[in-house]
Short mmCIF file of C-alpha atoms in Angstrom, two decimals:
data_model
loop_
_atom_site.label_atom_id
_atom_site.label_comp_id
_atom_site.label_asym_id
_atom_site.label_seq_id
_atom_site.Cartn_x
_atom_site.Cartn_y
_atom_site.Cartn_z
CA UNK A 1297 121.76 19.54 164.62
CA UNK A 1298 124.49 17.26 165.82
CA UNK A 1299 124.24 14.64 162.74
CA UNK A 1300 126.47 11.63 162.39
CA UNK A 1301 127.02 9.74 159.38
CA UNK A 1302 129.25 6.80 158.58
CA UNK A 1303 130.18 5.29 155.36
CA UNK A 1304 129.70 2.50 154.20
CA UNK A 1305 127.01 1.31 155.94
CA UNK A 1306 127.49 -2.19 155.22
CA UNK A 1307 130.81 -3.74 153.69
CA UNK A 1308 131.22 -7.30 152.80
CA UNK A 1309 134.96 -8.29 151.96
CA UNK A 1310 137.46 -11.21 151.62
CA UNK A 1311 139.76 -12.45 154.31
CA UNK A 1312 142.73 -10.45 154.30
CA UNK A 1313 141.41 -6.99 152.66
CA UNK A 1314 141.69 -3.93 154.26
CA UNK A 1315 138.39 -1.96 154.96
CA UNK A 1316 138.30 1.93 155.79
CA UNK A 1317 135.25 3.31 157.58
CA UNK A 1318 134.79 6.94 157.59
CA UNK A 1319 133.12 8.90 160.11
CA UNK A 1320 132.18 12.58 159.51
CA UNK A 1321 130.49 15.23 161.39
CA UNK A 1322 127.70 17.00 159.31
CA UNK A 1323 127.04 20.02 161.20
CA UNK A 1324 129.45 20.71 163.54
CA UNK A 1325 133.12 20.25 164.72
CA UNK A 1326 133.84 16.91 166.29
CA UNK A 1327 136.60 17.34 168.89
CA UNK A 1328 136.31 13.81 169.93
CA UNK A 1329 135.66 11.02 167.74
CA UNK A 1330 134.94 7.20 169.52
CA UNK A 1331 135.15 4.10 167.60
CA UNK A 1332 132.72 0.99 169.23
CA UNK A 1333 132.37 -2.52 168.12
CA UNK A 1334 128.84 -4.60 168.68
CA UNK A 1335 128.73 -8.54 168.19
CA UNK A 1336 125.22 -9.19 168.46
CA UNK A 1337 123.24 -9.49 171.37
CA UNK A 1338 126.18 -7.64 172.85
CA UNK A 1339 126.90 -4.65 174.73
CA UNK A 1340 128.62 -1.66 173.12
CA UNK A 1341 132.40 -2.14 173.12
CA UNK A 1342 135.08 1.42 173.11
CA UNK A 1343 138.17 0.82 170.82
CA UNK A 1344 139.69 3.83 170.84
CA UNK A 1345 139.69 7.38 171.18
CA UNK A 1346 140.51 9.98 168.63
CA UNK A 1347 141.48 13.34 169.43
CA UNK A 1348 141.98 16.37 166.03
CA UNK A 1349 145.30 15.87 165.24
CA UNK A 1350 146.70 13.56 167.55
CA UNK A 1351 147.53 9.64 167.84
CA UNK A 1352 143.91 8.00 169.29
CA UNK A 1353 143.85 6.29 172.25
CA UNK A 1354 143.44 2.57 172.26
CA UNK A 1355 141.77 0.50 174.61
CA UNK A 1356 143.36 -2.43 176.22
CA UNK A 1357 143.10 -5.74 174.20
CA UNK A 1358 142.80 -3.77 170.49
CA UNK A 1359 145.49 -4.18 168.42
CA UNK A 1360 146.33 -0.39 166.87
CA UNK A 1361 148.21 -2.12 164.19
CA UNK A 1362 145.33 -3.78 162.72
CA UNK A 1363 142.76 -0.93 163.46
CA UNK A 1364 144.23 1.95 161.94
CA UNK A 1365 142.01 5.36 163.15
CA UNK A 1366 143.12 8.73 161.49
CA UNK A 1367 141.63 11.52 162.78
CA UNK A 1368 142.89 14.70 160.69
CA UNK A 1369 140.08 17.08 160.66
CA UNK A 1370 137.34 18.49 162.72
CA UNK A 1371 134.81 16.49 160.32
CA UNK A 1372 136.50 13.33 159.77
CA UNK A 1373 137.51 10.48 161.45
CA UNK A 1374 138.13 6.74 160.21
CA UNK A 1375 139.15 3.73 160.85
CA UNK A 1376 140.52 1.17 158.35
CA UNK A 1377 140.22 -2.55 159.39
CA UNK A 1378 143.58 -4.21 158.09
CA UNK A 1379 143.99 -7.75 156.88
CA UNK A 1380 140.53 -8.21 157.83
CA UNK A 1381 139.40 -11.93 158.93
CA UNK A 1382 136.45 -13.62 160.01
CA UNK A 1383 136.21 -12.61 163.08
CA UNK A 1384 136.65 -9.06 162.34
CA UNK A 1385 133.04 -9.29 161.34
CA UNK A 1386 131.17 -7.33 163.58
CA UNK A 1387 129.17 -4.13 163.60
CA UNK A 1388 131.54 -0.52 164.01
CA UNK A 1389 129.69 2.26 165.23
CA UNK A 1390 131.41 6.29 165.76
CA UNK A 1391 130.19 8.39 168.16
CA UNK A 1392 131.59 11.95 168.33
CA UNK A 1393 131.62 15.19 170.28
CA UNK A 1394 131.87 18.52 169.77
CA UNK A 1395 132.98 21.91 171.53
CA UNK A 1396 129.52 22.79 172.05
CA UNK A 1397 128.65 19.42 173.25
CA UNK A 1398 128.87 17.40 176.03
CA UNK A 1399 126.71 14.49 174.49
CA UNK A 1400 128.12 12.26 172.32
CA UNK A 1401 126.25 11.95 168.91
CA UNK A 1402 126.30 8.50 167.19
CA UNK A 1403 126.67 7.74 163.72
CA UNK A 1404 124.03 4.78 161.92
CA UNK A 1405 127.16 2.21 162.00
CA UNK A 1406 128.96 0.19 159.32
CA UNK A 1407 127.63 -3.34 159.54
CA UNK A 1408 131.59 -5.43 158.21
CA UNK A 1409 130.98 -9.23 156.98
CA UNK A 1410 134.61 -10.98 156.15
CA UNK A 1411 134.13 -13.66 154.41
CA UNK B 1113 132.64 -4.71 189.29
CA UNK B 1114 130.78 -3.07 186.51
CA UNK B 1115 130.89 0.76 186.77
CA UNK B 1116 127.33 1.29 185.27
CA UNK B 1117 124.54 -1.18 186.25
CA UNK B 1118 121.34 -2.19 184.61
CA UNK B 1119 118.75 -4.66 184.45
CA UNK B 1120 119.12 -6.39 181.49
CA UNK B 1121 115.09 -7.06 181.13
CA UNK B 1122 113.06 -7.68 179.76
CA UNK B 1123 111.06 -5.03 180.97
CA UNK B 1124 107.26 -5.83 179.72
CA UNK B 1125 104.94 -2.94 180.19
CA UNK B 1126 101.35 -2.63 178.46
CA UNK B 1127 100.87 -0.31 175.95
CA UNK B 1128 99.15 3.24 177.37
CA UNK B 1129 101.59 2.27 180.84
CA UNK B 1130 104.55 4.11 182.67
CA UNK B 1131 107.88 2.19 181.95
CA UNK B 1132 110.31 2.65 184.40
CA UNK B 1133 113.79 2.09 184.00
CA UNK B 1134 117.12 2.17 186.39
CA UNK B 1135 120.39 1.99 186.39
CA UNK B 1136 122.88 2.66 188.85
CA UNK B 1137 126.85 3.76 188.90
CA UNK B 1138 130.11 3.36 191.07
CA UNK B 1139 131.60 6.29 190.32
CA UNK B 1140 130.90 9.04 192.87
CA UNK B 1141 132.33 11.93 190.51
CA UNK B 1142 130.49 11.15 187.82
CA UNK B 1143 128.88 14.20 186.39
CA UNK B 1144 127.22 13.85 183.46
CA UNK B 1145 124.68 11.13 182.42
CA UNK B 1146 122.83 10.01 179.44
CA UNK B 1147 119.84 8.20 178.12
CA UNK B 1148 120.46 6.35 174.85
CA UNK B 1149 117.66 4.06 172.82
CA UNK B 1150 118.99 1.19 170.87
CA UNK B 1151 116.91 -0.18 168.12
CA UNK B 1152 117.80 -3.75 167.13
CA UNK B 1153 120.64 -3.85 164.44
CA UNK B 1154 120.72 0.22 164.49
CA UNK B 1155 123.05 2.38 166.55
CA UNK B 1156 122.61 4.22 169.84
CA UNK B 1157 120.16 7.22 169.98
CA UNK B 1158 120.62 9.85 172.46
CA UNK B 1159 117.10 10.29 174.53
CA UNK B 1160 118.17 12.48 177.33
CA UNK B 1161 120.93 14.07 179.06
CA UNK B 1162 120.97 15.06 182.68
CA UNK B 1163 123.71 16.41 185.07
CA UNK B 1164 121.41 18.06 188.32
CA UNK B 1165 120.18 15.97 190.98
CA UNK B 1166 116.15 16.18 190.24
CA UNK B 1167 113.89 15.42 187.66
CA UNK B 1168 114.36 16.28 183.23
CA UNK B 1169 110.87 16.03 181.62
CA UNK B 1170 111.42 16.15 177.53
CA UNK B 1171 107.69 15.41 176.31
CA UNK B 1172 107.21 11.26 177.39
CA UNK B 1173 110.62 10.79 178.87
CA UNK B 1174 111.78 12.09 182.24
CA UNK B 1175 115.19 11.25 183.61
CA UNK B 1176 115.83 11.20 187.45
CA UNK B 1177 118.97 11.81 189.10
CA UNK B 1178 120.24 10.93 192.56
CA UNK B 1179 123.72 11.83 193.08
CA UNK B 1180 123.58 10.62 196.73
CA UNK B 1181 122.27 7.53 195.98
CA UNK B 1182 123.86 6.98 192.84
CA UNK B 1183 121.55 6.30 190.44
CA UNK B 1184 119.53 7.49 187.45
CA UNK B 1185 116.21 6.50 186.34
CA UNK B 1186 114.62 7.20 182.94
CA UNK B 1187 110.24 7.11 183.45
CA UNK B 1188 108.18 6.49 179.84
CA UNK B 1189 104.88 7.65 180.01
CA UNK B 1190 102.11 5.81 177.74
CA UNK B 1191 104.68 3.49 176.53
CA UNK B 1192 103.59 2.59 173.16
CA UNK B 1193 104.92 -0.67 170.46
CA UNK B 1194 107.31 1.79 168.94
CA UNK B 1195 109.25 2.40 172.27
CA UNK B 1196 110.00 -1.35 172.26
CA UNK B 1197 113.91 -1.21 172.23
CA UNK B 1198 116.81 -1.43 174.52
CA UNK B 1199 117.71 1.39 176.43
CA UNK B 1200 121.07 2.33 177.94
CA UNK B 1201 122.32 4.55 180.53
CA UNK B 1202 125.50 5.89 180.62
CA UNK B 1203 127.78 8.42 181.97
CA UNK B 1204 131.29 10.25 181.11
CA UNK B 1205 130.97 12.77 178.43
CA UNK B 1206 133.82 15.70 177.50
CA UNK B 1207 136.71 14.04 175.87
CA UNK B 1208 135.89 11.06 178.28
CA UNK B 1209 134.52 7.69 176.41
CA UNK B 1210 131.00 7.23 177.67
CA UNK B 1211 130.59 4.03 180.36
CA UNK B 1212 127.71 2.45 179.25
CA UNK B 1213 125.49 0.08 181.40
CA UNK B 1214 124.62 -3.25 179.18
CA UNK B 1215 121.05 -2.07 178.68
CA UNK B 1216 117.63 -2.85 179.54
CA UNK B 1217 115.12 -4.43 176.78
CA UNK B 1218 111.94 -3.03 176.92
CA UNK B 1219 108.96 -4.75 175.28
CA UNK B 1220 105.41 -2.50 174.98
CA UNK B 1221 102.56 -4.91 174.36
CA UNK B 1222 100.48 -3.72 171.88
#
């Protein structure tokens, strides 16, 4: 149990497209949803947090404006990359949690190339 | 200072051996902590999840816990190639975000 997935898993766009990654939770209710970012040879890096049904919670330095995370059911979370650029290129990776859970199970990530 | 604290390797260990790993934390009420396995260019896999002071065997992984001291280790027993990867503590959990250490790359020569 406890299965991730994430789609797309790669996306290659133009500068200034918007990009939506979704998240969803295959086999169980994901209270918590978390939305990372890896450069590579990097350490994971949180965005935000996304509760059911509320606003998610950003982390300092992310701009909410351009990374748009909806999180409006139990299964699904995602994030849309907006007016995406260059250096928006990066690899996104969702991790989420349920009410049976205290791990957090992570999704196979959505490798984003701006071009 | 960093909350969660790891070697960042490489750890080389010959295949058949024990890998050890460590990692230590600043947060005395931390709770809950967590094993992941990172594959290059792949996301996080959980390994192990521990949240007594003691040992957690799960077949060729056991975690360690010391609250006291503040750290948690994660022992691989005959390491083989395919456990080449990096590996990364962490700790949080509920509706917390997970802290995560910046991971230790192990290497298993074949």
């Amino acid at each position: 149990g406890a299965v991730v997935s994430q789609h797309p898993s790669w996306v290659i766009c133009k500068s200034g497209t918007s990009v939506k990654i979704e998240c969803r939770s295959l086999d169980f209710q994901a209270t918590t949803m978390f939305w990372y970012r890896q450069f590579p040879k990097q350490s994971l890096m949180l965005m935000a947090t996304s509760n059911e049904g509320s606003k998610a919670t950003y982390e300092q330095g992310v701009e909410k404006d351009k990374f748009l995370i909806n999180h409006a059911s139990l299964t699904l979370s995602t994030l849309t990359v907006t007016s995406a650029h260059p250096e928006d290129s990066s690899f996104y990776i969702c991790s989420a949690r349920g009410t049976d859970y205290n791990e957090q199970f992570f999704g196979p990530g959505t490798r984003l190339t701006v071009l | 200072q960093k909350e969660v604290e790891q070697n960042s390797g490489p750890l080389s260990v010959p295949e058949g051996a024990i890998a050890s790993l460590n990692c230590t934390y600043s947060d005395r009420g931390s709770q809950s902590f967590f094993w992941y396995r990172q594959y290059s260019g792949k996301s996080p896999e959980l390994i192990m999840s521990i949240y007594s002071n003691g040992d957690k065997e799960d077949g060729r992984f056991t975690a360690q816990l010391n609250k006291a001291s503040q750290y948690v280790s994660l022992l691989i027993r005959d390491s083989q190639p395919s456990d080449s990867a990096t590996y990364l503590c962490a700790t949080g959990g509920g509706r917390r975000a997970l802290t995560f250490g910046s991971g230790t790359r192990l290497q298993v020569q074949p």
